[in-house]
Amino acid sequence: MTDVAQAPGLVRKPTLVEVNPYLNGIYTPVAQETTILDCKVVGDIPRDLWGAYCRNGPNPVHTPTNLHHWFDGDGMIHSVYFENGKVEYRNHYIRTDDYKAEVAGQCQAGGVLLPANLERGDLVYKDTANTDLVFHNGALMALWYISGKPVRVDARTLATIGNQDFGGKLPRHVSAHGKVDMVTGEFAFFDYALYEPWMSYGIVDKNNVLTNFQRVELPGPRLPHDMGLTENYVILHDLPIVFTQQGLRQHLWRIEQQDRPARFGIAPRNGRGDQIRWFEAEPCYIYHVSNAWEDGDEVVMHACKMIPNHHKPNPAYGPYAAMAVVLALHAVPCEWRMNMRTGAIRSRQLDDRLGEFPVINNSLTGRKTRFAYHVAIPDADTLKFDGLYKYDLGSGACQTHKYEPGVYGSEPAFAPRIGATAEDDGYLVGFTIDENTGASEVQIFDARDIAAGPVARVTLPCRVPMGFHATWAPGDQMAA
Ligand SMILES: [Fe+2]
């Protein structure tokens, strides 16, 4: 961005909002909550597509007047509900405690670039629940990346049901990227504190009762973002990117890479935290796990490993130049295999295409999957998704769909077809936005052939800005 012309011969400095790339273009927040009950469709919505595609993301309710990180925006869910060829669209704020305080003008919490309220302990950032969504026990749960209060949301209306404490048994918080085992109906989660040397994990059963909760001691405070889940284990991440000593002392978001291995901790889902077994791997940072499963003696984890991007801080982004470099994720898909009998670990890179935000057929979370769907990441200086990849882990093949120039996508979700008989027998659903016009769509792909392009599109009369994570709420389970 450049200086803004105010009047002939006069220029003024651009405002903090104007120089923040994550408050402009495809990231511009929307001001309204909207419900459209009969959306305009191009093509035919498959009749065997039943359920809701729901995507979370940051959407500041008030225009920021100070330093604002993309991760700080109040959580807003955009969703499309499909039934019998009809489509409903909604967007709705998540009514977190801090959202309600913000609306009332009473929010004291700060953000990543400007923490506040240190006397409250370590929760100095506004808990927005803006990061992730899981579908469990018939409803959504909105989750936050710094580990916060999970918030239950109705998957069709997006009405906030309330904070979730699993019958009063939740000891503290829940991080984004807990996993639902759709075979058992259990929700597995982890919790961590920014400034304390531990992680914990918990299991919530299909009836929403906390059945196990275990603490795992660590050599220092850690910044995990995701976890793995298999039939019998959880996989916790101890990765060598952590707060600096200054960050720890002053409770500031200052991060460094330490010279030590990455560690993956495999602990029994229904056992004790002190039974965890740690495996040391090449140093790396991982945002997102695609899936994990057991294969004989080995526990297998597929995830996207970060690789350095070459972007230099862009002075046009002012105080947000460093944030932009960090958020322009460059990552490649990798596999780690950890042998529970011998203690050996081996890893391999699966592809060299830049991709992230991996999703699978959620009914197979924790079980061996053949297919993974990643967003394609262009070489841009902000985070954008310019296409979709479908990986066949059996053959090594990769199908590709690239959006039209200037059109960018969101994390998709896999929606099994009613009566599905195979892992990829269903649809891949996601939003797109045109960076020039703001025109937004829902695109529906046959998951068996994403290279053929969308089988149907829903044109929306409102913008759906770029956001974070999505999930699929199956229609039969919402109805139940
Ligand atoms: Fe994430």
Coordinates of C-alpha atoms and ligand atoms in Angstrom, one line a residue:
M1 CA 0.0 0.0 0.0
T2 CA 1.2 3.5 -0.6
D3 CA 0.4 6.9 0.9
V4 CA -3.2 7.8 0.5
A5 CA -4.1 10.9 -1.5
Q6 CA -6.3 13.2 0.6
A7 CA -6.5 16.3 -1.5
P8 CA -4.5 17.7 -4.4
G9 CA -1.0 18.4 -3.2
L10 CA -1.6 16.7 0.2
V11 CA -0.9 13.2 1.3
R12 CA -1.4 11.6 4.6
K13 CA 0.1 8.5 6.2
P14 CA -2.0 5.4 5.6
T15 CA -3.7 4.3 8.8
L16 CA -3.0 1.1 10.6
V17 CA -6.0 -0.5 9.0
E18 CA -5.0 0.5 5.5
V19 CA -1.5 -1.0 5.8
N20 CA -2.7 -4.2 7.4
P21 CA -2.8 -6.7 4.5
Y22 CA -5.1 -8.9 6.6
L23 CA -7.8 -6.3 6.9
N24 CA -8.0 -5.6 3.1
G25 CA -8.7 -7.4 -0.1
I26 CA -9.9 -10.9 0.3
Y27 CA -9.4 -10.6 4.1
T28 CA -11.7 -7.5 4.5
P29 CA -14.1 -8.4 7.4
V30 CA -17.8 -8.4 6.7
A31 CA -20.0 -6.1 8.7
Q32 CA -23.2 -8.0 8.8
E33 CA -24.7 -11.4 9.8
T34 CA -26.7 -12.7 6.8
T35 CA -29.1 -15.6 6.3
I36 CA -30.1 -16.6 2.7
L37 CA -32.6 -19.5 2.7
D38 CA -32.7 -20.3 -1.0
C39 CA -29.4 -19.6 -2.7
K40 CA -28.8 -19.1 -6.4
V41 CA -27.2 -22.2 -7.9
V42 CA -25.2 -22.7 -11.1
G43 CA -25.6 -26.3 -12.1
D44 CA -27.4 -28.8 -9.9
I45 CA -26.7 -29.4 -6.3
P46 CA -26.4 -33.2 -5.9
R47 CA -29.4 -34.6 -4.1
D48 CA -27.2 -37.0 -2.2
L49 CA -25.3 -34.1 -0.5
W50 CA -26.9 -33.6 2.9
G51 CA -25.4 -31.6 5.7
A52 CA -23.5 -28.3 6.5
Y53 CA -20.1 -27.1 5.4
C54 CA -19.0 -24.7 8.1
R55 CA -15.9 -22.5 8.1
N56 CA -14.5 -20.5 11.0
G57 CA -12.4 -17.3 10.7
P58 CA -11.4 -14.0 12.2
N59 CA -13.8 -11.0 11.7
P60 CA -13.2 -8.1 14.1
V61 CA -16.5 -6.8 15.3
H62 CA -15.0 -3.3 15.7
T63 CA -12.6 -1.7 13.3
P64 CA -9.2 -2.1 15.1
T65 CA -7.8 1.2 16.3
N66 CA -4.5 -0.2 17.3
L67 CA -2.1 -3.0 16.2
H68 CA -4.1 -5.9 15.0
H69 CA -2.9 -9.4 14.1
W70 CA -5.0 -11.5 11.6
F71 CA -5.4 -14.1 14.4
D72 CA -7.1 -11.6 16.7
G73 CA -10.4 -11.1 14.9
D74 CA -13.6 -12.2 16.6
G75 CA -14.7 -15.6 15.5
M76 CA -17.3 -15.7 12.7
I77 CA -18.6 -18.9 11.0
H78 CA -19.8 -19.0 7.4
S79 CA -21.8 -22.0 6.5
V80 CA -23.8 -23.6 3.7
Y81 CA -26.5 -26.2 4.5
F82 CA -27.5 -28.6 1.7
E83 CA -30.6 -30.7 1.6
N84 CA -32.6 -32.1 -1.3
G85 CA -30.7 -29.9 -3.8
K86 CA -31.5 -26.7 -1.8
V87 CA -28.8 -24.5 -0.2
E88 CA -28.9 -22.2 2.8
Y89 CA -26.1 -19.7 3.6
R90 CA -25.5 -18.1 6.9
N91 CA -22.7 -16.2 8.6
H92 CA -22.8 -15.6 12.3
Y93 CA -20.4 -14.4 15.1
I94 CA -19.5 -16.9 17.8
R95 CA -20.9 -15.4 21.0
T96 CA -17.7 -16.0 23.1
D97 CA -17.4 -14.3 26.5
D98 CA -14.9 -11.9 25.0
Y99 CA -17.1 -11.2 21.9
K100 CA -19.9 -10.2 24.3
A101 CA -17.6 -8.0 26.2
E102 CA -16.3 -6.5 23.0
V103 CA -19.8 -5.6 21.8
A104 CA -20.5 -4.1 25.2
G105 CA -17.3 -2.0 24.9
Q106 CA -15.9 -3.8 27.9
C107 CA -13.3 -6.2 26.5
Q108 CA -10.0 -5.9 28.4
A109 CA -8.1 -8.6 26.5
G110 CA -5.4 -7.8 24.0
G111 CA -4.1 -9.5 20.8
V112 CA -1.0 -11.2 19.6
L113 CA 0.8 -7.9 18.8
L114 CA -0.5 -6.0 21.8
P115 CA -1.2 -8.3 24.8
A116 CA -3.0 -6.8 27.7
N117 CA -4.4 -7.5 31.1
L118 CA -1.4 -9.4 32.5
E119 CA -2.9 -9.7 35.9
R120 CA -5.4 -12.2 34.5
G121 CA -2.6 -14.7 34.2
D122 CA -1.6 -16.2 30.9
L123 CA -4.9 -15.5 29.1
V124 CA -3.9 -12.1 27.9
Y125 CA -5.2 -12.5 24.4
K126 CA -8.9 -12.2 23.4
D127 CA -10.4 -15.7 23.3
T128 CA -12.2 -15.5 20.0
A129 CA -12.8 -19.2 19.2
N130 CA -12.0 -18.1 15.7
T131 CA -9.7 -20.9 14.6
D132 CA -11.2 -24.4 14.2
L133 CA -14.4 -26.3 14.1
V134 CA -15.2 -29.9 15.0
F135 CA -18.5 -31.6 14.8
H136 CA -19.2 -33.7 17.9
N137 CA -22.3 -34.9 19.8
G138 CA -24.6 -33.4 17.2
A139 CA -23.2 -29.8 17.2
L140 CA -20.2 -27.8 16.3
M141 CA -17.5 -26.8 18.7
A142 CA -15.5 -23.6 17.9
L143 CA -11.9 -23.8 19.1
W144 CA -9.1 -21.3 19.5
Y145 CA -5.5 -21.7 18.6
I146 CA -4.1 -20.5 21.9
S147 CA -6.3 -22.9 23.8
G148 CA -9.5 -21.4 25.1
K149 CA -13.0 -22.0 26.0
P150 CA -14.7 -24.3 23.5
V151 CA -18.0 -22.9 22.3
R152 CA -20.9 -25.1 21.1
V153 CA -22.7 -23.8 18.0
D154 CA -25.7 -25.2 16.2
A155 CA -24.4 -26.5 12.9
R156 CA -27.5 -25.4 10.9
T157 CA -28.5 -22.0 12.4
L158 CA -25.0 -21.1 13.7
A159 CA -26.7 -19.9 16.9
T160 CA -24.3 -20.1 19.9
I161 CA -25.4 -22.7 22.4
G162 CA -22.8 -21.8 25.0
N163 CA -19.4 -22.5 26.5
Q164 CA -18.6 -26.2 26.8
D165 CA -17.1 -27.6 29.9
F166 CA -18.1 -31.3 29.5
G167 CA -20.3 -31.5 32.5
G168 CA -18.1 -29.2 34.6
K169 CA -15.2 -31.6 34.3
L170 CA -13.0 -29.7 31.9
P171 CA -9.9 -28.6 34.0
R172 CA -8.9 -25.7 31.9
H173 CA -9.0 -25.1 28.1
V174 CA -9.1 -26.8 24.8
S175 CA -6.8 -26.0 21.8
A176 CA -7.8 -25.9 18.2
H177 CA -7.3 -29.1 16.3
G178 CA -8.8 -31.6 18.7
K179 CA -10.0 -34.6 16.7
V180 CA -13.3 -36.5 16.6
D181 CA -13.1 -40.3 16.2
M182 CA -16.3 -40.9 14.2
V183 CA -16.1 -44.6 14.9
T184 CA -16.4 -44.3 18.6
G185 CA -17.9 -40.8 18.7
E186 CA -15.1 -39.6 21.0
F187 CA -13.5 -36.2 20.9
A188 CA -9.7 -36.1 21.7
F189 CA -8.2 -32.8 22.6
F190 CA -5.1 -31.1 23.9
D191 CA -4.5 -28.1 26.0
Y192 CA -1.3 -26.1 26.5
A193 CA -0.3 -22.9 28.3
L194 CA 1.9 -20.3 26.6
Y195 CA 4.2 -19.8 29.5
E196 CA 4.2 -23.1 31.4
P197 CA 6.1 -26.4 30.9
W198 CA 3.3 -28.8 30.3
M199 CA 0.7 -30.1 27.9
S200 CA -2.4 -32.1 28.6
Y201 CA -4.8 -34.2 26.7
G202 CA -8.3 -35.4 27.2
I203 CA -11.0 -37.7 25.8
V204 CA -14.7 -36.8 25.8
D205 CA -17.1 -39.6 25.0
K206 CA -19.9 -39.6 22.5
N207 CA -22.3 -38.4 25.2
N208 CA -20.1 -35.4 25.9
V209 CA -18.6 -36.7 29.2
L210 CA -14.9 -36.2 29.9
T211 CA -13.6 -39.8 30.4
N212 CA -9.8 -39.2 30.6
F213 CA -7.6 -36.2 31.2
Q214 CA -3.8 -36.5 31.5
R215 CA -1.0 -34.0 32.1
V216 CA 2.3 -34.4 30.3
E217 CA 5.4 -32.6 31.7
L218 CA 7.7 -30.8 29.2
P219 CA 11.2 -29.3 29.4
G220 CA 9.7 -25.9 28.8
P221 CA 6.7 -24.0 27.5
R222 CA 5.7 -25.1 24.0
L223 CA 3.7 -23.8 21.1
P224 CA 2.0 -26.8 19.5
H225 CA -0.7 -26.2 16.9
D226 CA -2.1 -29.6 16.2
M227 CA -2.1 -33.2 17.4
G228 CA -2.6 -36.7 15.9
L229 CA -5.1 -39.3 16.9
T230 CA -5.1 -43.0 16.2
E231 CA -7.3 -45.9 17.4
N232 CA -5.3 -46.3 20.6
Y233 CA -3.1 -43.2 20.9
V234 CA -2.8 -39.4 20.9
I235 CA 0.3 -37.8 19.3
L236 CA 1.5 -34.6 20.9
H237 CA 3.9 -32.2 19.3
D238 CA 7.0 -30.7 21.1
L239 CA 8.5 -28.6 18.3
P240 CA 11.6 -26.4 18.4
I241 CA 9.9 -23.1 17.7
V242 CA 9.1 -21.5 21.0
F243 CA 8.9 -18.2 22.8
T244 CA 12.2 -16.4 23.4
Q245 CA 13.3 -15.8 26.9
Q246 CA 12.2 -12.1 26.5
G247 CA 8.9 -13.3 25.3
L248 CA 8.5 -15.6 28.3
R249 CA 9.5 -12.8 30.7
Q250 CA 7.4 -10.1 29.3
H251 CA 4.5 -12.2 28.0
L252 CA 5.1 -11.0 24.4
W253 CA 4.8 -12.9 21.2
R254 CA 8.5 -13.3 20.4
I255 CA 9.4 -16.6 18.8
E256 CA 12.7 -18.3 17.9
Q257 CA 13.8 -21.6 16.5
Q258 CA 15.8 -23.7 19.0
D259 CA 18.7 -26.0 18.0
R260 CA 17.1 -29.3 19.0
P261 CA 15.0 -32.1 17.5
A262 CA 11.3 -32.0 17.0
R263 CA 9.6 -34.5 19.4
F264 CA 6.4 -36.5 18.9
G265 CA 4.9 -37.9 22.0
I266 CA 2.7 -41.0 21.7
A267 CA 0.4 -41.5 24.7
P268 CA -2.4 -44.1 25.2
R269 CA -5.8 -42.5 24.6
N270 CA -7.2 -44.1 27.6
G271 CA -4.0 -44.5 29.6
R272 CA -1.8 -42.2 31.6
G273 CA 0.2 -39.2 30.6
D274 CA 3.4 -40.7 32.1
Q275 CA 3.1 -43.6 29.7
I276 CA 4.0 -41.2 26.8
R277 CA 6.8 -42.3 24.5
W278 CA 8.8 -39.6 22.8
F279 CA 10.3 -39.9 19.3
E280 CA 12.9 -37.4 18.2
A281 CA 12.8 -36.2 14.6
E282 CA 14.6 -33.7 12.4
P283 CA 13.9 -30.2 13.6
C284 CA 10.7 -28.8 12.0
Y285 CA 7.5 -26.9 12.6
I286 CA 4.1 -28.3 11.8
Y287 CA 0.9 -26.4 11.7
H288 CA -1.5 -29.1 10.5
V289 CA -1.8 -32.8 10.7
S290 CA -3.7 -34.6 7.9
N291 CA -4.3 -37.9 9.7
A292 CA -2.6 -40.6 11.8
W293 CA -3.1 -44.3 12.1
E294 CA -1.6 -47.5 13.4
D295 CA 0.1 -49.9 10.9
G296 CA 1.5 -53.0 12.7
D297 CA 4.1 -51.8 15.2
E298 CA 4.2 -48.3 13.7
V299 CA 2.2 -45.2 14.4
V300 CA 2.0 -43.2 11.2
M301 CA 1.4 -39.4 11.0
H302 CA 0.9 -37.4 7.9
A303 CA 1.3 -33.6 8.3
C304 CA 2.5 -30.5 6.5
K305 CA 6.1 -29.6 7.3
M306 CA 6.9 -25.9 7.2
I307 CA 9.8 -24.9 4.9
P308 CA 11.2 -21.4 4.8
N309 CA 9.6 -18.9 2.5
H310 CA 11.9 -16.4 0.7
H311 CA 9.8 -13.3 1.3
K312 CA 11.4 -10.2 2.8
P313 CA 9.4 -7.9 5.0
N314 CA 7.4 -5.6 2.8
P315 CA 7.8 -2.0 4.1
A316 CA 4.4 -1.1 2.6
Y317 CA 2.8 -3.3 5.3
G318 CA 4.3 -1.0 8.0
P319 CA 4.3 -2.7 11.4
Y320 CA 2.7 -5.7 9.8
A321 CA 5.7 -6.6 7.6
A322 CA 7.0 -9.3 9.9
M323 CA 3.5 -10.8 10.4
A324 CA 3.0 -11.0 6.7
V325 CA 6.3 -13.0 6.2
V326 CA 5.4 -15.4 9.0
L327 CA 1.8 -16.0 7.7
A328 CA 2.8 -16.7 4.1
L329 CA 3.0 -20.4 4.9
H330 CA 5.2 -22.6 2.8
A331 CA 4.8 -26.2 3.6
V332 CA 5.0 -29.7 2.0
P333 CA 3.3 -32.9 2.9
C334 CA 5.4 -35.4 4.9
E335 CA 5.1 -38.8 6.6
W336 CA 6.5 -39.9 10.0
R337 CA 6.5 -43.5 11.0
M338 CA 7.2 -44.3 14.7
N339 CA 7.9 -47.9 15.7
M340 CA 6.4 -48.6 19.1
R341 CA 8.4 -51.8 19.5
T342 CA 11.9 -50.6 18.5
G343 CA 11.6 -46.9 19.2
A344 CA 12.8 -46.1 15.7
I345 CA 11.4 -43.2 13.6
R346 CA 11.6 -42.5 9.9
S347 CA 10.2 -39.8 7.8
R348 CA 9.9 -38.9 4.2
Q349 CA 8.6 -36.0 2.2
L350 CA 5.6 -36.9 0.0
D351 CA 5.6 -34.1 -2.5
D352 CA 7.3 -30.8 -3.2
R353 CA 4.2 -28.8 -4.1
L354 CA 3.4 -26.1 -1.6
G355 CA 0.2 -27.0 0.2
E356 CA -1.4 -26.8 3.7
F357 CA -4.8 -27.0 5.5
P358 CA -5.1 -30.8 4.8
V359 CA -8.4 -32.5 5.2
I360 CA -9.7 -36.0 4.9
N361 CA -12.9 -38.0 5.0
N362 CA -13.5 -37.3 8.7
S363 CA -15.2 -40.7 9.2
L364 CA -11.7 -42.2 8.9
T365 CA -9.9 -39.9 11.4
G366 CA -7.4 -42.1 13.2
R367 CA -7.7 -44.9 10.6
K368 CA -5.6 -45.4 7.6
T369 CA -6.6 -43.1 4.8
R370 CA -5.7 -43.3 1.1
F371 CA -6.8 -39.7 0.2
A372 CA -5.9 -36.3 1.5
Y373 CA -7.0 -32.9 0.2
H374 CA -4.7 -29.9 0.5
V375 CA -5.1 -26.3 -0.5
A376 CA -2.5 -25.2 -3.0
I377 CA -0.4 -22.2 -1.8
P378 CA 0.9 -19.7 -4.4
D379 CA 4.1 -17.8 -4.0
A380 CA 2.4 -14.8 -2.5
D381 CA 3.4 -12.5 0.4
T382 CA 0.1 -13.2 2.2
L383 CA -1.7 -16.5 2.8
K384 CA -3.8 -17.4 -0.2
F385 CA -5.1 -20.7 -1.6
D386 CA -5.1 -20.8 -5.4
G387 CA -6.3 -24.3 -5.9
L388 CA -6.8 -27.8 -4.5
Y389 CA -4.7 -30.9 -4.5
K390 CA -6.1 -34.4 -4.0
Y391 CA -3.3 -36.8 -3.0
D392 CA -3.7 -40.6 -3.6
L393 CA -1.3 -41.9 -1.0
G394 CA -1.6 -45.4 -2.5
S395 CA -0.4 -44.5 -6.0
G396 CA 1.4 -41.3 -5.2
A397 CA -0.8 -39.5 -7.8
C398 CA -2.0 -35.9 -7.3
Q399 CA -5.1 -34.4 -8.9
T400 CA -5.1 -30.6 -9.2
H401 CA -7.7 -28.0 -9.5
K402 CA -6.6 -24.4 -9.9
Y403 CA -9.0 -21.5 -9.4
E404 CA -9.5 -18.8 -12.1
P405 CA -6.7 -16.0 -11.8
G406 CA -7.5 -13.7 -8.9
V407 CA -9.9 -16.2 -7.3
Y408 CA -8.8 -17.8 -4.0
G409 CA -10.3 -20.6 -1.9
S410 CA -10.9 -21.6 1.7
E411 CA -10.1 -24.8 3.5
P412 CA -12.5 -27.3 2.0
A413 CA -14.4 -30.2 3.7
F414 CA -15.1 -33.6 2.5
A415 CA -18.8 -34.5 2.5
P416 CA -19.6 -38.2 2.1
R417 CA -22.4 -38.9 -0.4
I418 CA -25.5 -40.4 1.1
G419 CA -25.0 -44.1 0.8
A420 CA -21.2 -43.7 0.1
T421 CA -19.4 -46.9 -0.5
A422 CA -15.8 -45.7 -0.8
E423 CA -13.4 -43.3 1.0
D424 CA -13.6 -40.6 -1.7
D425 CA -17.3 -41.3 -2.6
G426 CA -18.5 -37.8 -1.9
Y427 CA -18.0 -34.1 -2.5
L428 CA -15.3 -31.5 -1.7
V429 CA -17.0 -28.3 -0.7
G430 CA -15.4 -24.9 -0.2
F431 CA -15.8 -21.1 -0.5
T432 CA -14.0 -19.0 -3.1
I433 CA -13.6 -15.2 -3.3
D434 CA -12.5 -13.0 -6.3
E435 CA -9.9 -10.6 -5.1
N436 CA -11.0 -8.0 -7.6
T437 CA -14.7 -8.0 -7.2
G438 CA -15.3 -9.7 -3.8
A439 CA -17.7 -12.1 -5.6
S440 CA -18.0 -15.2 -3.4
E441 CA -19.1 -18.7 -4.3
V442 CA -19.5 -22.1 -2.8
Q443 CA -17.9 -24.7 -5.1
I444 CA -18.8 -28.3 -5.0
F445 CA -16.5 -30.9 -6.5
D446 CA -16.9 -34.6 -7.1
A447 CA -14.2 -35.7 -4.7
R448 CA -13.3 -38.6 -7.1
D449 CA -12.4 -36.1 -9.9
I450 CA -11.6 -32.6 -8.6
A451 CA -9.6 -32.0 -11.8
A452 CA -12.9 -31.8 -13.7
G453 CA -13.8 -28.7 -11.8
P454 CA -16.9 -28.0 -9.7
V455 CA -20.1 -30.0 -10.5
A456 CA -22.1 -27.1 -9.0
R457 CA -21.6 -23.6 -7.7
V458 CA -23.6 -21.4 -5.4
T459 CA -23.2 -17.6 -6.1
L460 CA -23.5 -15.6 -2.9
P461 CA -24.7 -12.0 -2.8
C462 CA -22.3 -11.3 0.0
R463 CA -18.6 -11.6 0.5
V464 CA -17.0 -14.5 2.3
P465 CA -13.5 -13.3 3.4
M466 CA -10.5 -15.7 3.6
G467 CA -10.5 -17.5 6.9
F468 CA -9.2 -20.5 8.8
H469 CA -10.6 -24.0 9.3
A470 CA -13.7 -25.8 8.1
T471 CA -15.6 -29.0 8.8
W472 CA -18.5 -31.0 7.6
A473 CA -21.6 -31.6 9.7
P474 CA -23.4 -34.7 8.4
G475 CA -27.1 -34.1 7.8
D476 CA -28.2 -37.3 9.5
Q477 CA -26.2 -36.5 12.7
M478 CA -27.5 -32.9 12.8
A479 CA -31.0 -34.2 12.6
A480 CA -30.3 -36.7 15.4
Ligands
FE1 FE -4.8 -24.4 12.4

